[in-house]
């Protein structure tokens, strides 16, 4: 009972912060702004992202620009899903959005190179490589007419199932594991022996509850906020991949505001990005442990079983190069990673 109470407390804290965040658009309602940005984000994608972007970031920018800028956030699927966000940005209904998943590729083709299975061993590697790749990512996005305001850690993702431990190829063969994260995820699941079932993000929760599918790759915070942990039998906490999110606005929207506001926004966004990523790592860790404490069975793999996962998925890195991302991008990421691992961090 105490474990359930602690888990519910974590969920309610996250939900409470989310609800509070949307009140920010009512501040200074009597002040007519010069620039209004309508922005969208799906509530269940990453509650950390929503809270800090819609509350902390919004308030600081509005105050810094003397309320010349106003942000109106749309959550809860009001504006559809990520595909709809892109279309609504193009039509002028939205100026920006928080994006995770395969639509990141529309904004920044090749960014999924950072989501290769077992690419990173720890957060230090993620932080180093992301920092080295950031200017490249910004340039690719701008070439596609988007401005990246913040690049956000969704987290290391794990395996969740209502039926199978997802430890062996046989488990994957038996499972009805869903896929929503694009072609790289499809190839990853096939390499592990599964026949993935394609779904949209809005279909995931009802499909799992109805038993249409039984397994999923997911970040722990997302799984917690959907409350799917209540019907989850197994959690395999192996960090199968890193996932990232982008907060973007249209480049033409960005170019319309004064340079002094651009500078202010980027300074605030850098602080927000660091805050969100630093805090988010701990929240994800707490969410994962909380669900295991609640009663989801933790799958503990041997080093041999983990190595088999790596052996089966490593060929994907080269196999999808030239299709999902360029060989040049893969080489650049690997060079940064090898350089980091070669450094003597112990002094």
mmCIF file of C-alpha atoms in Angstrom:
data_model
loop_
_atom_site.group_PDB
_atom_site.id
_atom_site.type_symbol
_atom_site.label_atom_id
_atom_site.label_comp_id
_atom_site.label_asym_id
_atom_site.label_seq_id
_atom_site.Cartn_x
_atom_site.Cartn_y
_atom_site.Cartn_z
ATOM 1 C CA UNK A 1 0.000 0.000 0.000
ATOM 2 C CA UNK A 2 2.793 2.427 0.866
ATOM 3 C CA UNK A 3 4.498 1.701 -2.465
ATOM 4 C CA UNK A 4 1.275 2.470 -4.346
ATOM 5 C CA UNK A 5 0.874 5.697 -2.385
ATOM 6 C CA UNK A 6 4.401 6.827 -3.288
ATOM 7 C CA UNK A 7 3.844 6.043 -6.964
ATOM 8 C CA UNK A 8 0.521 7.884 -6.976
ATOM 9 C CA UNK A 9 2.186 10.849 -5.283
ATOM 10 C CA UNK A 10 4.779 11.022 -8.082
ATOM 11 C CA UNK A 11 2.032 10.821 -10.686
ATOM 12 C CA UNK A 12 -0.053 13.515 -8.988
ATOM 13 C CA UNK A 13 2.940 15.830 -8.675
ATOM 14 C CA UNK A 14 3.591 15.509 -12.392
ATOM 15 C CA UNK A 15 -0.084 15.977 -13.211
ATOM 16 C CA UNK A 16 -0.424 18.952 -10.873
ATOM 17 C CA UNK A 17 2.505 20.692 -12.489
ATOM 18 C CA UNK A 18 0.942 20.062 -15.878
ATOM 19 C CA UNK A 19 -2.382 21.612 -14.860
ATOM 20 C CA UNK A 20 -0.659 24.631 -13.325
ATOM 21 C CA UNK A 21 1.413 25.167 -16.442
ATOM 22 C CA UNK A 22 -1.544 25.995 -18.640
ATOM 23 C CA UNK A 23 -2.608 28.904 -16.431
ATOM 24 C CA UNK A 24 0.383 30.937 -17.621
ATOM 25 C CA UNK A 25 -1.430 32.051 -20.775
ATOM 26 C CA UNK A 26 -3.825 34.052 -18.597
ATOM 27 C CA UNK A 27 -1.086 36.258 -17.149
ATOM 28 C CA UNK A 28 -1.163 39.869 -18.258
ATOM 29 C CA UNK A 29 -4.266 39.204 -20.351
ATOM 30 C CA UNK A 30 -4.949 42.940 -20.501
ATOM 31 C CA UNK A 31 -1.588 43.644 -22.177
ATOM 32 C CA UNK A 32 -1.819 43.475 -25.971
ATOM 33 C CA UNK A 33 1.276 41.624 -27.239
ATOM 34 C CA UNK A 34 3.070 42.372 -30.488
ATOM 35 C CA UNK A 35 3.878 38.735 -31.177
ATOM 36 C CA UNK A 36 1.640 35.754 -30.371
ATOM 37 C CA UNK A 37 2.961 32.235 -30.743
ATOM 38 C CA UNK A 38 0.433 29.417 -30.725
ATOM 39 C CA UNK A 39 2.192 26.228 -29.677
ATOM 40 C CA UNK A 40 1.082 22.623 -29.272
ATOM 41 C CA UNK A 41 2.208 19.591 -27.367
ATOM 42 C CA UNK A 42 0.595 16.233 -26.670
ATOM 43 C CA UNK A 43 -0.049 15.818 -22.928
ATOM 44 C CA UNK A 44 1.057 12.223 -22.725
ATOM 45 C CA UNK A 45 4.252 12.557 -24.729
ATOM 46 C CA UNK A 46 6.412 13.869 -21.899
ATOM 47 C CA UNK A 47 4.873 15.681 -18.989
ATOM 48 C CA UNK A 48 8.268 17.101 -17.961
ATOM 49 C CA UNK A 49 8.548 18.839 -21.307
ATOM 50 C CA UNK A 50 5.107 20.378 -20.987
ATOM 51 C CA UNK A 51 5.557 21.665 -17.468
ATOM 52 C CA UNK A 52 8.851 23.468 -17.874
ATOM 53 C CA UNK A 53 8.199 24.783 -21.370
ATOM 54 C CA UNK A 54 4.686 26.069 -20.754
ATOM 55 C CA UNK A 55 5.317 27.517 -17.310
ATOM 56 C CA UNK A 56 8.946 28.396 -16.660
ATOM 57 C CA UNK A 57 10.030 29.202 -20.229
ATOM 58 C CA UNK A 58 6.825 31.034 -21.108
ATOM 59 C CA UNK A 59 6.851 33.251 -18.049
ATOM 60 C CA UNK A 60 10.507 34.208 -18.353
ATOM 61 C CA UNK A 61 10.262 35.107 -22.038
ATOM 62 C CA UNK A 62 7.088 37.108 -21.560
ATOM 63 C CA UNK A 63 8.622 39.043 -18.670
ATOM 64 C CA UNK A 64 11.937 39.584 -20.483
ATOM 65 C CA UNK A 65 10.192 40.978 -23.563
ATOM 66 C CA UNK A 66 8.014 43.254 -21.402
ATOM 67 C CA UNK A 67 5.005 41.185 -22.442
ATOM 68 C CA UNK A 68 5.478 42.010 -26.124
ATOM 69 C CA UNK A 69 5.418 38.246 -26.689
ATOM 70 C CA UNK A 70 2.609 35.918 -25.734
ATOM 71 C CA UNK A 71 2.519 32.132 -25.824
ATOM 72 C CA UNK A 72 -0.702 30.166 -26.123
ATOM 73 C CA UNK A 73 -0.243 26.438 -25.521
ATOM 74 C CA UNK A 74 -2.581 23.727 -26.750
ATOM 75 C CA UNK A 75 -2.390 20.343 -25.044
ATOM 76 C CA UNK A 76 -4.484 17.227 -24.675
ATOM 77 C CA UNK A 77 -4.539 16.450 -28.389
ATOM 78 C CA UNK A 78 -6.629 19.558 -29.174
ATOM 79 C CA UNK A 79 -4.433 20.199 -32.208
ATOM 80 C CA UNK A 80 -4.133 16.527 -33.131
ATOM 81 C CA UNK A 81 -0.843 14.650 -33.140
ATOM 82 C CA UNK A 82 2.659 15.533 -34.333
ATOM 83 C CA UNK A 83 1.758 15.091 -38.002
ATOM 84 C CA UNK A 84 -1.079 17.539 -37.534
ATOM 85 C CA UNK A 85 1.267 19.984 -35.791
ATOM 86 C CA UNK A 86 3.471 20.120 -38.865
ATOM 87 C CA UNK A 87 0.503 20.743 -41.169
ATOM 88 C CA UNK A 88 -0.928 23.388 -38.848
ATOM 89 C CA UNK A 89 2.440 25.148 -38.675
ATOM 90 C CA UNK A 90 2.604 25.215 -42.454
ATOM 91 C CA UNK A 91 -0.937 26.641 -42.665
ATOM 92 C CA UNK A 92 -0.291 29.275 -39.986
ATOM 93 C CA UNK A 93 -2.601 27.818 -37.334
ATOM 94 C CA UNK A 94 0.423 27.091 -35.147
ATOM 95 C CA UNK A 95 3.802 28.754 -34.902
ATOM 96 C CA UNK A 96 5.570 25.919 -33.112
ATOM 97 C CA UNK A 97 5.320 22.658 -31.195
ATOM 98 C CA UNK A 98 6.996 20.160 -28.941
ATOM 99 C CA UNK A 99 7.793 17.076 -30.993
ATOM 100 C CA UNK A 100 8.955 13.565 -30.167
ATOM 101 C CA UNK A 101 9.081 10.399 -32.220
ATOM 102 C CA UNK A 102 9.331 9.951 -35.977
ATOM 103 C CA UNK A 103 8.169 13.490 -36.814
ATOM 104 C CA UNK A 104 11.539 14.720 -35.543
ATOM 105 C CA UNK A 105 12.822 13.408 -38.865
ATOM 106 C CA UNK A 106 10.583 15.861 -40.746
ATOM 107 C CA UNK A 107 12.156 18.729 -38.829
ATOM 108 C CA UNK A 108 15.703 17.429 -38.774
ATOM 109 C CA UNK A 109 16.334 14.555 -41.213
ATOM 110 C CA UNK A 110 18.889 12.169 -39.761
ATOM 111 C CA UNK A 111 18.362 13.011 -36.088
ATOM 112 C CA UNK A 112 17.324 9.421 -35.419
ATOM 113 C CA UNK A 113 21.013 8.519 -35.669
ATOM 114 C CA UNK A 114 21.077 9.448 -31.976
ATOM 115 C CA UNK A 115 18.422 6.796 -31.278
ATOM 116 C CA UNK A 116 20.337 3.767 -32.500
ATOM 117 C CA UNK A 117 19.981 0.739 -30.217
ATOM 118 C CA UNK A 118 22.693 0.570 -27.547
ATOM 119 C CA UNK A 119 24.525 3.552 -29.015
ATOM 120 C CA UNK A 120 25.100 5.192 -25.627
ATOM 121 C CA UNK A 121 26.245 3.500 -22.439
ATOM 122 C CA UNK A 122 25.368 6.339 -20.058
ATOM 123 C CA UNK A 123 24.136 9.917 -19.737
ATOM 124 C CA UNK A 124 27.624 11.407 -19.871
ATOM 125 C CA UNK A 125 28.032 10.065 -23.396
ATOM 126 C CA UNK A 126 24.644 11.452 -24.425
ATOM 127 C CA UNK A 127 25.468 14.908 -23.083
ATOM 128 C CA UNK A 128 28.862 15.023 -24.783
ATOM 129 C CA UNK A 129 27.685 13.854 -28.213
ATOM 130 C CA UNK A 130 24.544 15.982 -28.184
ATOM 131 C CA UNK A 131 26.619 19.064 -27.387
ATOM 132 C CA UNK A 132 29.014 18.284 -30.229
ATOM 133 C CA UNK A 133 26.153 17.660 -32.671
ATOM 134 C CA UNK A 134 23.929 20.569 -31.665
ATOM 135 C CA UNK A 135 25.109 23.129 -34.229
ATOM 136 C CA UNK A 136 24.790 20.513 -36.975
ATOM 137 C CA UNK A 137 21.240 19.691 -35.883
ATOM 138 C CA UNK A 138 20.326 23.385 -35.785
ATOM 139 C CA UNK A 139 21.599 23.893 -39.341
ATOM 140 C CA UNK A 140 19.730 20.862 -40.694
ATOM 141 C CA UNK A 141 16.497 22.053 -39.064
ATOM 142 C CA UNK A 142 16.932 25.596 -40.430
ATOM 143 C CA UNK A 143 17.480 24.184 -43.896
ATOM 144 C CA UNK A 144 14.052 22.557 -43.450
ATOM 145 C CA UNK A 145 12.566 25.914 -42.320
ATOM 146 C CA UNK A 146 12.415 25.227 -38.580
ATOM 147 C CA UNK A 147 14.210 26.812 -35.644
ATOM 148 C CA UNK A 148 15.180 24.517 -32.781
ATOM 149 C CA UNK A 149 14.532 26.338 -29.506
ATOM 150 C CA UNK A 150 15.360 23.423 -27.207
ATOM 151 C CA UNK A 151 16.571 19.857 -27.545
ATOM 152 C CA UNK A 152 15.196 17.734 -24.758
ATOM 153 C CA UNK A 153 16.022 14.323 -23.319
ATOM 154 C CA UNK A 154 12.932 12.131 -23.453
ATOM 155 C CA UNK A 155 15.135 9.549 -21.763
ATOM 156 C CA UNK A 156 16.554 6.083 -22.119
ATOM 157 C CA UNK A 157 13.748 3.759 -23.140
ATOM 158 C CA UNK A 158 12.899 0.327 -21.774
ATOM 159 C CA UNK A 159 10.707 -2.667 -22.600
ATOM 160 C CA UNK A 160 7.228 -3.032 -21.091
ATOM 161 C CA UNK A 161 4.833 -5.956 -21.479
ATOM 162 C CA UNK A 162 1.567 -7.235 -20.089
ATOM 163 C CA UNK A 163 2.527 -10.813 -20.995
ATOM 164 C CA UNK A 164 6.193 -11.542 -21.723
ATOM 165 C CA UNK A 165 9.554 -10.702 -20.108
ATOM 166 C CA UNK A 166 11.045 -9.818 -23.522
ATOM 167 C CA UNK A 167 14.320 -11.431 -22.579
ATOM 168 C CA UNK A 168 14.760 -13.910 -25.437
ATOM 169 C CA UNK A 169 14.039 -14.043 -29.190
ATOM 170 C CA UNK A 170 11.209 -16.461 -28.350
ATOM 171 C CA UNK A 171 9.570 -13.814 -26.160
ATOM 172 C CA UNK A 172 9.663 -11.317 -29.011
ATOM 173 C CA UNK A 173 8.293 -13.855 -31.462
ATOM 174 C CA UNK A 174 5.272 -14.521 -29.219
ATOM 175 C CA UNK A 175 4.579 -10.900 -28.331
ATOM 176 C CA UNK A 176 2.271 -8.468 -30.073
ATOM 177 C CA UNK A 177 4.644 -5.564 -29.751
ATOM 178 C CA UNK A 178 3.571 -2.220 -31.125
ATOM 179 C CA UNK A 179 5.633 0.281 -33.079
ATOM 180 C CA UNK A 180 4.967 3.991 -33.541
ATOM 181 C CA UNK A 181 8.470 5.457 -33.618
ATOM 182 C CA UNK A 182 9.321 5.150 -37.296
ATOM 183 C CA UNK A 183 11.254 2.818 -39.576
ATOM 184 C CA UNK A 184 14.295 2.499 -37.309
ATOM 185 C CA UNK A 185 12.137 1.097 -34.504
ATOM 186 C CA UNK A 186 10.515 -1.342 -36.933
ATOM 187 C CA UNK A 187 13.935 -2.670 -37.960
ATOM 188 C CA UNK A 188 15.046 -2.845 -34.323
ATOM 189 C CA UNK A 189 12.064 -4.953 -33.294
ATOM 190 C CA UNK A 190 12.403 -7.229 -36.317
ATOM 191 C CA UNK A 191 16.068 -7.791 -35.479
ATOM 192 C CA UNK A 192 14.993 -8.990 -32.028
ATOM 193 C CA UNK A 193 12.545 -11.476 -33.546
ATOM 194 C CA UNK A 194 9.265 -9.556 -33.311
ATOM 195 C CA UNK A 195 6.569 -8.822 -35.867
ATOM 196 C CA UNK A 196 5.739 -5.238 -34.850
ATOM 197 C CA UNK A 197 2.203 -3.853 -35.037
ATOM 198 C CA UNK A 198 2.145 -0.241 -36.338
ATOM 199 C CA UNK A 199 0.051 2.218 -34.315
ATOM 200 C CA UNK A 200 -0.205 5.973 -33.852
ATOM 201 C CA UNK A 201 0.697 7.434 -30.464
ATOM 202 C CA UNK A 202 -2.979 8.106 -29.696
ATOM 203 C CA UNK A 203 -3.794 4.414 -30.252
ATOM 204 C CA UNK A 204 -1.195 2.999 -27.863
ATOM 205 C CA UNK A 205 -3.013 3.209 -24.535
ATOM 206 C CA UNK A 206 -6.428 1.918 -25.676
ATOM 207 C CA UNK A 207 -4.811 -0.845 -27.748
ATOM 208 C CA UNK A 208 -2.779 -2.126 -24.793
ATOM 209 C CA UNK A 209 -5.755 -1.928 -22.451
ATOM 210 C CA UNK A 210 -7.890 -3.840 -24.958
ATOM 211 C CA UNK A 211 -5.214 -6.503 -25.461
ATOM 212 C CA UNK A 212 -4.768 -5.723 -29.152
ATOM 213 C CA UNK A 213 -1.057 -5.419 -28.382
ATOM 214 C CA UNK A 214 0.843 -6.434 -25.265
ATOM 215 C CA UNK A 215 4.309 -4.870 -25.426
ATOM 216 C CA UNK A 216 6.038 -1.562 -26.124
ATOM 217 C CA UNK A 217 9.330 0.340 -26.034
ATOM 218 C CA UNK A 218 8.758 3.421 -23.891
ATOM 219 C CA UNK A 219 10.370 6.006 -21.629
ATOM 220 C CA UNK A 220 9.468 5.417 -17.974
ATOM 221 C CA UNK A 221 7.828 8.831 -17.424
ATOM 222 C CA UNK A 222 5.448 8.291 -20.306
ATOM 223 C CA UNK A 223 4.506 4.819 -19.092
ATOM 224 C CA UNK A 224 3.861 6.142 -15.601
ATOM 225 C CA UNK A 225 1.650 9.049 -16.695
ATOM 226 C CA UNK A 226 -0.534 6.775 -18.855
ATOM 227 C CA UNK A 227 -0.970 4.521 -15.778
ATOM 228 C CA UNK A 228 -0.319 1.504 -17.976
ATOM 229 C CA UNK A 229 1.937 0.225 -15.207
ATOM 230 C CA UNK A 230 -1.262 -0.947 -13.483
ATOM 231 C CA UNK A 231 -1.688 -3.701 -16.088
ATOM 232 C CA UNK A 232 2.012 -4.249 -16.806
ATOM 233 C CA UNK A 233 3.427 -7.618 -15.815
ATOM 234 C CA UNK A 234 7.068 -7.200 -16.857
ATOM 235 C CA UNK A 235 9.509 -4.309 -17.104
ATOM 236 C CA UNK A 236 12.802 -5.060 -18.804
ATOM 237 C CA UNK A 237 14.889 -2.027 -17.755
ATOM 238 C CA UNK A 238 17.638 -2.576 -20.310
ATOM 239 C CA UNK A 239 18.307 0.907 -21.833
ATOM 240 C CA UNK A 240 17.566 -0.200 -25.351
ATOM 241 C CA UNK A 241 17.872 3.291 -26.859
ATOM 242 C CA UNK A 242 18.050 6.989 -26.101
ATOM 243 C CA UNK A 243 15.208 9.226 -27.274
ATOM 244 C CA UNK A 244 15.154 12.964 -27.822
ATOM 245 C CA UNK A 245 12.486 15.613 -28.295
ATOM 246 C CA UNK A 246 12.532 18.995 -30.018
ATOM 247 C CA UNK A 247 10.784 22.255 -29.214
ATOM 248 C CA UNK A 248 10.644 24.131 -32.520
ATOM 249 C CA UNK A 249 9.050 27.126 -34.210
ATOM 250 C CA UNK A 250 8.789 27.908 -37.885
ATOM 251 C CA UNK A 251 11.870 29.713 -39.151
ATOM 252 C CA UNK A 252 9.727 32.470 -40.690
ATOM 253 C CA UNK A 253 8.078 32.977 -37.287
ATOM 254 C CA UNK A 254 11.494 33.213 -35.675
ATOM 255 C CA UNK A 255 12.749 35.710 -38.241
ATOM 256 C CA UNK A 256 9.839 38.056 -37.601
ATOM 257 C CA UNK A 257 10.835 38.925 -34.029
ATOM 258 C CA UNK A 258 13.552 41.480 -33.166
ATOM 259 C CA UNK A 259 17.124 40.272 -32.731
ATOM 260 C CA UNK A 260 17.124 41.319 -29.065
ATOM 261 C CA UNK A 261 14.197 38.964 -28.442
ATOM 262 C CA UNK A 262 15.923 36.156 -30.312
ATOM 263 C CA UNK A 263 18.975 36.559 -28.098
ATOM 264 C CA UNK A 264 16.850 36.619 -24.939
ATOM 265 C CA UNK A 265 14.865 33.545 -25.989
ATOM 266 C CA UNK A 266 17.990 31.510 -26.760
ATOM 267 C CA UNK A 267 19.565 32.401 -23.413
ATOM 268 C CA UNK A 268 16.400 31.425 -21.544
ATOM 269 C CA UNK A 269 15.942 28.316 -23.690
ATOM 270 C CA UNK A 270 19.488 27.151 -22.895
ATOM 271 C CA UNK A 271 18.740 27.430 -19.184
ATOM 272 C CA UNK A 272 15.393 25.686 -19.619
ATOM 273 C CA UNK A 273 16.983 22.900 -21.633
ATOM 274 C CA UNK A 274 19.609 22.271 -18.963
ATOM 275 C CA UNK A 275 17.045 22.407 -16.162
ATOM 276 C CA UNK A 276 14.623 20.111 -17.860
ATOM 277 C CA UNK A 277 17.239 17.574 -18.880
ATOM 278 C CA UNK A 278 18.971 17.520 -15.488
ATOM 279 C CA UNK A 279 15.741 17.192 -13.525
ATOM 280 C CA UNK A 280 14.205 14.819 -16.029
ATOM 281 C CA UNK A 281 16.885 12.182 -15.655
ATOM 282 C CA UNK A 282 16.105 11.807 -11.976
ATOM 283 C CA UNK A 283 12.357 11.851 -12.571
ATOM 284 C CA UNK A 284 12.702 9.043 -15.125
ATOM 285 C CA UNK A 285 14.814 7.012 -12.702
ATOM 286 C CA UNK A 286 12.245 7.513 -9.939
ATOM 287 C CA UNK A 287 9.376 6.591 -12.264
ATOM 288 C CA UNK A 288 11.058 3.355 -13.327
ATOM 289 C CA UNK A 289 11.851 2.314 -9.764
ATOM 290 C CA UNK A 290 8.405 3.352 -8.579
ATOM 291 C CA UNK A 291 6.679 1.060 -11.070
ATOM 292 C CA UNK A 292 8.933 -1.836 -10.083
ATOM 293 C CA UNK A 293 8.215 -1.160 -6.401
ATOM 294 C CA UNK A 294 4.516 -1.097 -7.229
ATOM 295 C CA UNK A 295 4.700 -4.694 -8.376
ATOM 296 C CA UNK A 296 5.772 -4.823 -12.032
ATOM 297 C CA UNK A 297 8.284 -7.657 -12.297
ATOM 298 C CA UNK A 298 11.794 -6.431 -13.118
ATOM 299 C CA UNK A 299 13.449 -8.592 -15.770
ATOM 300 C CA UNK A 300 17.082 -9.147 -14.860
ATOM 301 C CA UNK A 301 19.174 -10.150 -17.848
ATOM 302 C CA UNK A 302 22.531 -11.902 -17.819
ATOM 303 C CA UNK A 303 25.529 -10.322 -19.528
ATOM 304 C CA UNK A 304 25.246 -13.023 -22.214
ATOM 305 C CA UNK A 305 21.598 -12.145 -22.899
ATOM 306 C CA UNK A 306 22.410 -8.449 -23.117
ATOM 307 C CA UNK A 307 25.278 -9.152 -25.493
ATOM 308 C CA UNK A 308 22.904 -11.151 -27.710
ATOM 309 C CA UNK A 309 20.652 -8.075 -27.942
ATOM 310 C CA UNK A 310 23.641 -6.003 -28.996
ATOM 311 C CA UNK A 311 24.809 -8.534 -31.566
ATOM 312 C CA UNK A 312 21.351 -8.749 -33.131
ATOM 313 C CA UNK A 313 20.813 -4.980 -33.334
ATOM 314 C CA UNK A 314 24.296 -3.622 -34.120
ATOM 315 C CA UNK A 315 24.050 -4.416 -37.879
ATOM 316 C CA UNK A 316 21.174 -1.918 -38.087
ATOM 317 C CA UNK A 317 23.605 0.956 -37.614
ATOM 318 C CA UNK A 318 25.106 0.422 -41.065
ATOM 319 C CA UNK A 319 22.063 -1.194 -42.665
ATOM 320 C CA UNK A 320 19.854 1.895 -42.447
ATOM 321 C CA UNK A 321 22.641 4.383 -43.211
ATOM 322 C CA UNK A 322 21.793 6.163 -46.439
ATOM 323 C CA UNK A 323 18.090 5.562 -45.848
ATOM 324 C CA UNK A 324 17.223 6.822 -42.359
ATOM 325 C CA UNK A 325 20.311 8.996 -41.925
ATOM 326 C CA UNK A 326 23.459 9.631 -43.932
ATOM 327 C CA UNK A 327 26.670 7.667 -43.501
ATOM 328 C CA UNK A 328 28.322 11.026 -42.875
ATOM 329 C CA UNK A 329 26.086 11.692 -39.854
ATOM 330 C CA UNK A 330 26.715 8.220 -38.459
ATOM 331 C CA UNK A 331 30.474 8.654 -38.859
ATOM 332 C CA UNK A 332 30.312 12.050 -37.155
ATOM 333 C CA UNK A 333 28.417 10.677 -34.161
ATOM 334 C CA UNK A 334 30.759 7.693 -33.861
ATOM 335 C CA UNK A 335 33.844 9.925 -34.058
ATOM 336 C CA UNK A 336 32.544 12.077 -31.183
ATOM 337 C CA UNK A 337 31.645 8.989 -29.173
ATOM 338 C CA UNK A 338 35.004 7.321 -29.742
ATOM 339 C CA UNK A 339 36.798 10.539 -28.813
ATOM 340 C CA UNK A 340 34.840 10.761 -25.570
ATOM 341 C CA UNK A 341 35.534 7.137 -24.670
ATOM 342 C CA UNK A 342 39.235 7.589 -25.412
ATOM 343 C CA UNK A 343 39.563 10.490 -22.974
ATOM 344 C CA UNK A 344 41.087 9.843 -19.586
ATOM 345 C CA UNK A 345 38.330 11.273 -17.368
ATOM 346 C CA UNK A 346 40.064 10.136 -14.211
ATOM 347 C CA UNK A 347 42.874 12.617 -14.739
#
